[in-house]
Short mmCIF file of C-alpha atoms in Angstrom, two decimals:
data_model
loop_
_atom_site.label_atom_id
_atom_site.label_comp_id
_atom_site.label_asym_id
_atom_site.label_seq_id
_atom_site.Cartn_x
_atom_site.Cartn_y
_atom_site.Cartn_z
CA MET X 5 8.75 16.39 -21.51
CA TYR X 6 7.63 15.49 -17.99
CA ALA X 7 4.53 16.12 -15.91
CA LEU X 8 3.48 15.82 -12.30
CA LYS X 9 0.57 13.38 -12.27
CA PHE X 10 -1.80 13.52 -9.30
CA ILE X 11 -2.32 9.95 -8.12
CA SER X 12 -4.14 11.05 -4.97
CA GLY X 13 -5.72 14.20 -3.65
CA LYS X 14 -7.90 17.00 -5.01
CA TYR X 15 -6.73 16.69 -8.62
CA GLN X 16 -6.41 12.89 -8.76
CA GLY X 17 -5.95 11.82 -12.37
CA GLY X 18 -4.84 15.27 -13.55
CA GLU X 19 -1.40 16.28 -14.78
CA PHE X 20 0.65 19.46 -14.43
CA PRO X 21 3.38 19.82 -17.10
CA VAL X 22 6.94 20.55 -16.01
CA LYS X 23 8.37 23.00 -18.54
CA PRO X 24 12.07 23.79 -18.95
CA GLY X 25 13.02 27.20 -17.61
CA LYS X 26 9.78 27.62 -15.66
CA GLN X 27 9.28 27.15 -11.94
CA ILE X 28 6.14 25.80 -10.29
CA VAL X 29 5.27 27.18 -6.86
CA VAL X 30 2.83 25.02 -4.88
CA GLY X 31 0.72 26.18 -1.94
CA ARG X 32 -2.60 27.48 -0.64
CA SER X 33 -2.21 31.03 -1.95
CA SER X 34 -4.53 31.69 -4.89
CA ASP X 35 -1.83 33.49 -6.91
CA LEU X 36 0.49 30.47 -7.15
CA ASP X 37 1.02 28.09 -10.06
CA MET X 38 -0.41 25.01 -8.33
CA VAL X 39 -3.06 25.81 -5.73
CA LEU X 40 -3.82 23.15 -3.08
CA VAL X 41 -6.37 24.52 -0.63
CA GLU X 42 -6.14 22.35 2.47
CA ASP X 43 -5.05 22.71 6.08
CA MET X 44 -1.84 20.68 5.74
CA VAL X 45 -0.52 22.82 2.87
CA SER X 46 1.29 26.09 3.65
CA ARG X 47 0.60 29.36 1.80
CA LYS X 48 3.85 28.83 -0.12
CA HIS X 49 4.72 25.19 0.37
CA ALA X 50 7.21 24.00 -2.26
CA LYS X 51 8.91 25.00 -5.51
CA ILE X 52 9.69 22.79 -8.52
CA THR X 53 12.12 23.92 -11.21
CA CYS X 54 13.38 22.41 -14.45
CA SER X 55 16.68 23.60 -15.90
CA ASP X 56 19.73 22.02 -17.55
CA GLY X 57 17.84 18.74 -17.80
CA LYS X 58 17.36 18.53 -14.02
CA ILE X 59 14.07 18.69 -12.14
CA LEU X 60 14.50 19.95 -8.58
CA ILE X 61 11.98 20.28 -5.75
CA GLU X 62 12.55 22.55 -2.75
CA ASP X 63 10.49 22.87 0.42
CA LEU X 64 9.80 26.54 1.17
CA GLY X 65 9.77 26.21 4.95
CA SER X 66 6.33 24.60 5.05
CA THR X 67 4.75 23.65 8.38
CA ASN X 68 4.02 20.01 7.54
CA GLY X 69 6.88 19.33 5.17
CA THR X 70 7.43 18.00 1.65
CA PHE X 71 8.17 14.30 1.11
CA VAL X 72 9.84 12.48 -1.79
CA ASN X 73 9.51 8.68 -1.82
CA GLY X 74 8.68 8.72 1.88
CA GLU X 75 11.57 10.95 2.97
CA LYS X 76 11.14 14.50 4.25
CA ILE X 77 13.29 16.81 2.12
CA LYS X 78 14.55 20.37 2.01
CA GLN X 79 15.71 19.99 -1.57
CA ALA X 80 15.90 16.97 -3.87
CA ARG X 81 16.35 16.07 -7.51
CA LEU X 82 13.37 14.28 -9.04
CA LYS X 83 13.59 11.43 -11.51
CA GLU X 84 10.86 9.65 -13.44
CA GLY X 85 8.64 7.58 -11.15
CA ASP X 86 9.42 9.56 -7.98
CA ARG X 87 6.43 10.29 -5.73
CA VAL X 88 5.95 13.59 -3.93
CA LEU X 89 3.61 14.03 -0.96
CA ILE X 90 2.31 17.54 -0.27
CA GLY X 91 -0.58 17.67 2.19
CA THR X 92 -2.93 14.92 1.07
CA SER X 93 -1.84 15.06 -2.57
CA ILE X 94 0.56 12.48 -4.00
CA LEU X 95 2.18 13.48 -7.29
CA LYS X 96 4.23 11.18 -9.52
CA LEU X 97 6.78 12.44 -12.04
CA VAL X 98 5.87 10.85 -15.38
CA ALA X 99 7.13 11.18 -18.95
CA GLN X 100 4.64 12.85 -21.27
CA GLY X 101 6.13 11.59 -24.53
CA ASN X 102 4.78 13.56 -27.48
CA ALA X 103 1.78 15.00 -25.64
CA PRO X 104 0.53 18.28 -27.16
CA GLN X 105 1.63 21.48 -25.43
CA MET X 106 -1.02 23.23 -23.33
CA ASP X 107 -1.06 26.81 -22.14
CA ASP X 108 -1.72 27.70 -18.48
CA GLN X 109 -5.47 28.10 -19.00
CA GLN X 110 -5.79 24.68 -20.64
CA VAL X 111 -3.77 23.10 -17.83
CA LYS X 112 -6.00 24.76 -15.23
CA LYS X 113 -9.17 23.60 -17.02
CA LYS X 114 -7.92 19.99 -17.19
CA LEU X 115 -7.03 20.03 -13.50
CA GLU X 116 -10.44 21.37 -12.53
CA GLU X 117 -12.07 18.60 -14.59
CA ALA X 118 -9.93 16.06 -12.73
CA ALA X 119 -10.88 17.68 -9.40
CA ALA X 120 -14.59 17.39 -10.22
CA ALA X 121 -14.18 13.72 -11.14
CA ALA X 122 -12.13 13.03 -7.99
CA ALA X 123 -14.72 14.78 -5.80
CA ALA X 124 -17.45 12.60 -7.29
CA ARG X 125 -15.49 9.46 -6.34
CA GLN X 126 -14.45 10.57 -2.89
CA THR X 127 -16.64 10.12 0.16
CA ARG X 128 -17.27 13.02 2.50
CA SER X 129 -15.27 11.48 5.31
CA SER X 130 -12.12 10.58 3.39
CA SER X 131 -9.13 12.88 3.07
CA MET X 132 -7.25 10.95 0.38
CA THR X 133 -8.15 8.43 -2.32
CA GLY X 134 -6.28 6.68 -5.10
CA LYS X 135 -5.40 3.48 -6.94
CA ILE X 136 -3.01 0.82 -5.63
CA GLU X 137 -1.76 0.40 -9.19
CA GLU X 138 -0.49 3.99 -9.07
CA VAL X 139 1.05 3.89 -5.60
CA PRO X 140 1.79 0.44 -4.10
CA LEU X 141 0.65 -0.03 -0.52
CA PRO X 142 4.18 -0.39 0.96
CA ASP X 143 5.14 2.96 -0.61
CA LEU X 144 1.91 4.57 0.58
CA LEU X 145 2.36 3.33 4.14
CA GLN X 146 5.95 4.55 4.16
CA LEU X 147 4.68 8.00 3.14
CA PHE X 148 2.07 7.90 5.89
CA GLY X 149 4.65 6.77 8.42
CA THR X 150 7.07 9.58 7.63
CA SER X 151 4.33 12.23 7.61
CA LYS X 152 2.77 10.77 10.82
CA LYS X 153 -0.75 10.34 9.45
CA ASN X 154 -3.69 9.37 11.65
CA GLY X 155 -6.64 7.43 10.30
CA VAL X 156 -7.77 4.15 8.76
CA LEU X 157 -6.42 3.16 5.36
CA PHE X 158 -9.36 1.43 3.66
CA VAL X 159 -8.31 -0.81 0.76
CA LYS X 160 -10.69 -2.64 -1.55
CA ASP X 161 -10.11 -5.23 -4.25
CA VAL X 162 -12.17 -8.43 -4.06
CA HIS X 163 -11.98 -8.07 -0.26
CA GLU X 164 -12.03 -5.05 2.04
CA GLY X 165 -8.98 -4.37 4.15
CA ARG X 166 -8.39 -1.82 6.91
CA ILE X 167 -5.02 -0.70 8.26
CA TYR X 168 -5.20 1.49 11.37
CA LEU X 169 -2.66 4.30 11.79
CA ARG X 170 -1.70 6.36 14.82
CA GLN X 171 0.90 9.06 14.16
CA GLY X 172 2.00 7.06 11.14
CA ARG X 173 2.44 3.84 13.14
CA ILE X 174 0.44 0.77 12.12
CA TYR X 175 -1.31 -0.62 15.17
CA TYR X 176 -4.04 -2.90 13.77
CA ALA X 177 -5.32 -4.47 10.53
CA SER X 178 -8.32 -6.54 9.47
CA ILE X 179 -9.87 -8.03 6.32
CA ASP X 180 -13.64 -8.10 5.77
CA ASP X 181 -14.07 -7.33 9.49
CA ASN X 182 -12.82 -10.87 10.21
CA HIS X 183 -10.79 -10.46 13.38
CA ASP X 184 -10.10 -14.20 13.65
CA LEU X 185 -7.21 -13.84 11.21
CA GLY X 186 -5.42 -11.54 13.64
CA PRO X 187 -3.91 -8.14 12.88
CA LEU X 188 -0.44 -9.33 11.82
CA LYS X 189 -1.66 -11.98 9.37
CA SER X 190 -4.21 -9.52 7.97
CA PHE X 191 -1.60 -6.81 7.50
CA TYR X 192 0.86 -9.05 5.66
CA ARG X 193 -1.95 -10.24 3.41
CA ILE X 194 -3.28 -6.75 2.59
CA ILE X 195 0.06 -5.30 1.53
CA ARG X 196 0.37 -8.06 -1.10
CA TRP X 197 -2.65 -6.62 -2.94
CA GLU X 198 -1.58 -5.04 -6.23
CA VAL X 199 -4.87 -3.72 -7.63
CA GLY X 200 -7.81 -1.87 -6.15
CA ASP X 201 -8.72 1.42 -4.54
CA PHE X 202 -7.50 3.02 -1.33
CA GLU X 203 -9.05 5.69 0.85
CA LEU X 204 -7.72 7.34 3.99
CA LEU X 205 -10.59 7.61 6.46
CA PRO X 206 -10.66 9.49 9.80
CA PRO X 207 -9.27 7.77 12.92
CA ASP X 208 -11.42 5.01 14.43
CA PRO X 209 -11.99 5.42 18.19
CA GLN X 210 -12.59 1.71 18.90
CA ASP X 211 -10.08 -0.19 21.03
CA PHE X 212 -8.59 -3.55 20.10
CA MET X 213 -7.54 -6.23 22.55
CA ILE X 214 -4.34 -6.85 20.57
CA GLU X 215 -2.27 -4.13 18.90
CA LEU X 216 0.77 -4.45 16.66
CA GLU X 217 3.90 -3.23 18.42
CA GLU X 218 6.52 -3.55 15.65
CA PRO X 219 7.71 -0.30 14.00
CA THR X 220 6.12 0.42 10.64
CA GLU X 221 9.46 0.07 8.84
CA ALA X 222 9.99 -3.41 10.33
CA LEU X 223 6.48 -4.50 9.36
CA LEU X 224 6.97 -3.33 5.79
CA MET X 225 10.36 -5.01 5.43
CA GLU X 226 9.02 -8.31 6.75
CA GLY X 227 5.93 -8.02 4.55
CA LEU X 228 8.06 -7.53 1.43
CA ARG X 229 10.29 -10.46 2.43
CA GLN X 230 7.25 -12.70 2.77
CA LEU X 231 5.95 -11.50 -0.58
CA ASP X 232 9.22 -12.49 -2.28
CA GLU X 233 9.17 -15.92 -0.60
CA LEU X 234 5.54 -16.57 -1.54
CA ARG X 235 6.30 -15.71 -5.15
CA ARG X 236 9.23 -18.15 -5.06
CA ILE X 237 7.05 -21.09 -3.96
CA ALA X 238 3.91 -20.09 -5.89
CA ASN X 239 4.25 -22.87 -8.47
CA ASP X 240 4.64 -25.54 -5.77
CA LEU X 241 1.70 -24.42 -3.61
CA PRO X 242 -1.66 -26.05 -4.45
CA ALA X 243 -4.32 -23.66 -5.78
CA PRO X 244 -6.38 -21.80 -3.15
CA ASP X 245 -9.51 -23.84 -3.92
CA ALA X 246 -7.66 -27.19 -4.17
CA ARG X 247 -8.82 -29.82 -1.67
CA LEU X 248 -5.97 -31.40 0.23
CA THR X 249 -6.11 -34.82 1.90
CA LEU X 250 -3.70 -37.15 3.65
CA ALA X 251 -1.94 -39.42 1.18
CA MET X 252 -3.54 -42.87 0.93
CA PRO X 253 -1.76 -45.11 1.57
CA LEU X 254 0.44 -43.04 3.85
CA ASN X 255 3.89 -44.52 3.29
CA ALA X 256 6.01 -41.67 4.68
CA PRO X 257 6.74 -42.19 8.41
CA LEU X 258 4.99 -39.81 10.80
CA ARG X 259 7.88 -40.06 13.27
CA ASP X 260 10.00 -37.94 10.91
CA LEU X 261 7.68 -34.93 11.21
CA SER X 262 8.15 -31.92 13.46
CA PRO X 263 5.36 -30.80 15.86
CA GLU X 264 4.50 -27.97 13.45
CA GLN X 265 4.17 -30.40 10.55
CA LEU X 266 1.99 -32.75 12.61
CA ASP X 267 -0.26 -29.84 13.55
CA MET X 268 -0.56 -28.96 9.86
CA LEU X 269 -1.48 -32.56 9.00
CA GLN X 270 -4.22 -32.46 11.60
CA LEU X 271 -5.47 -29.12 10.25
CA VAL X 272 -5.61 -30.56 6.74
CA TYR X 273 -7.52 -33.60 8.02
CA ASN X 274 -10.05 -31.37 9.79
CA THR X 275 -10.39 -28.62 7.17
CA GLY X 276 -10.07 -29.06 3.41
CA THR X 277 -9.06 -26.43 0.84
CA THR X 278 -5.67 -24.74 0.68
CA GLN X 279 -7.00 -21.26 1.46
CA THR X 280 -9.11 -22.41 4.40
CA ILE X 281 -6.12 -24.27 5.83
CA ILE X 282 -3.89 -21.19 5.51
CA ASP X 283 -6.60 -19.03 7.10
CA LYS X 284 -6.90 -21.32 10.12
CA ALA X 285 -3.20 -22.04 10.56
CA ASP X 286 -1.23 -20.35 13.31
CA GLY X 287 1.42 -17.96 12.07
CA SER X 288 1.71 -16.13 8.78
CA ASP X 289 0.52 -17.15 5.32
CA LEU X 290 4.16 -17.79 4.41
CA GLU X 291 4.76 -20.17 7.33
CA ALA X 292 1.62 -22.16 6.54
CA SER X 293 2.40 -22.23 2.82
CA LEU X 294 5.94 -23.51 3.40
CA LEU X 295 4.61 -26.32 5.61
CA LEU X 296 2.06 -27.34 2.98
CA VAL X 297 4.60 -27.33 0.15
CA GLU X 298 7.01 -29.46 2.19
CA LEU X 299 4.31 -31.97 3.19
CA VAL X 300 3.14 -32.33 -0.41
CA LYS X 301 6.71 -32.83 -1.67
CA LYS X 302 7.38 -35.48 0.98
CA GLU X 303 4.11 -37.22 -0.02
CA TYR X 304 2.29 -36.81 3.28
CA LEU X 305 -0.40 -34.79 1.47
CA GLN X 306 -2.05 -35.01 -1.90
CA VAL X 307 -4.45 -32.91 -3.95
CA ALA X 308 -7.80 -34.68 -4.07
#
């Protein structure tokens, strides 16, 4: 047994069972199986069927399209874990296990309960909310890119991040309204977050002196590459709150260092903890982290 779990949108947290031999028609019309009343959803938007062990989704000529894992589709076969975007609702195909069967009225009641809970969490100005644990930020941004969303993706864990979107293209990012980090460094840092809440807010009219020019797909690919590299060196990198100092005595010759390594040594001398050094360093978190790891290994730096 499978179900479509709402991980964002009106029914966030609710589930709609996918039953063999029965089709689910999604749209704004009140006489359909799954009713999503919003401007971006057509009267009859999409159809989901389950037969012969296959779950298929078909777009019914909707105005704004149906998306599966970030790709606009006419028809596609769904497998467990796939994410479907219809309007501002993101649905994930999940296994139900041995969950008790519910009739249509029970399903409707559960969805309305989920809608009431979601409405209580959602601010008036947001059009979409959800959990990063349910839909990772790279996947979410790919969905937004394909569907050409406008707005500000607000993300909150310990910190507050904002990613600015124009027709699905990422053009700025910031963390805790600290613009000193720069938009690129902020963006690569935000998409590494794995827990927290997200909310799609209306577009922000303010202008920024610097805008990101790389295509969204390129930004996401580079961000994921940096994430893999940072995980690889995680055990060698001093803890964020560790205080770094120049090795005393300094036996390794300074003449062997590159200009970038010398700049990092000076930054360590002037600054202190690992995280502060990475924040102040030019370039990405990965570039700064690699320099620190190398300088520690070559015994130019030590943890105080």
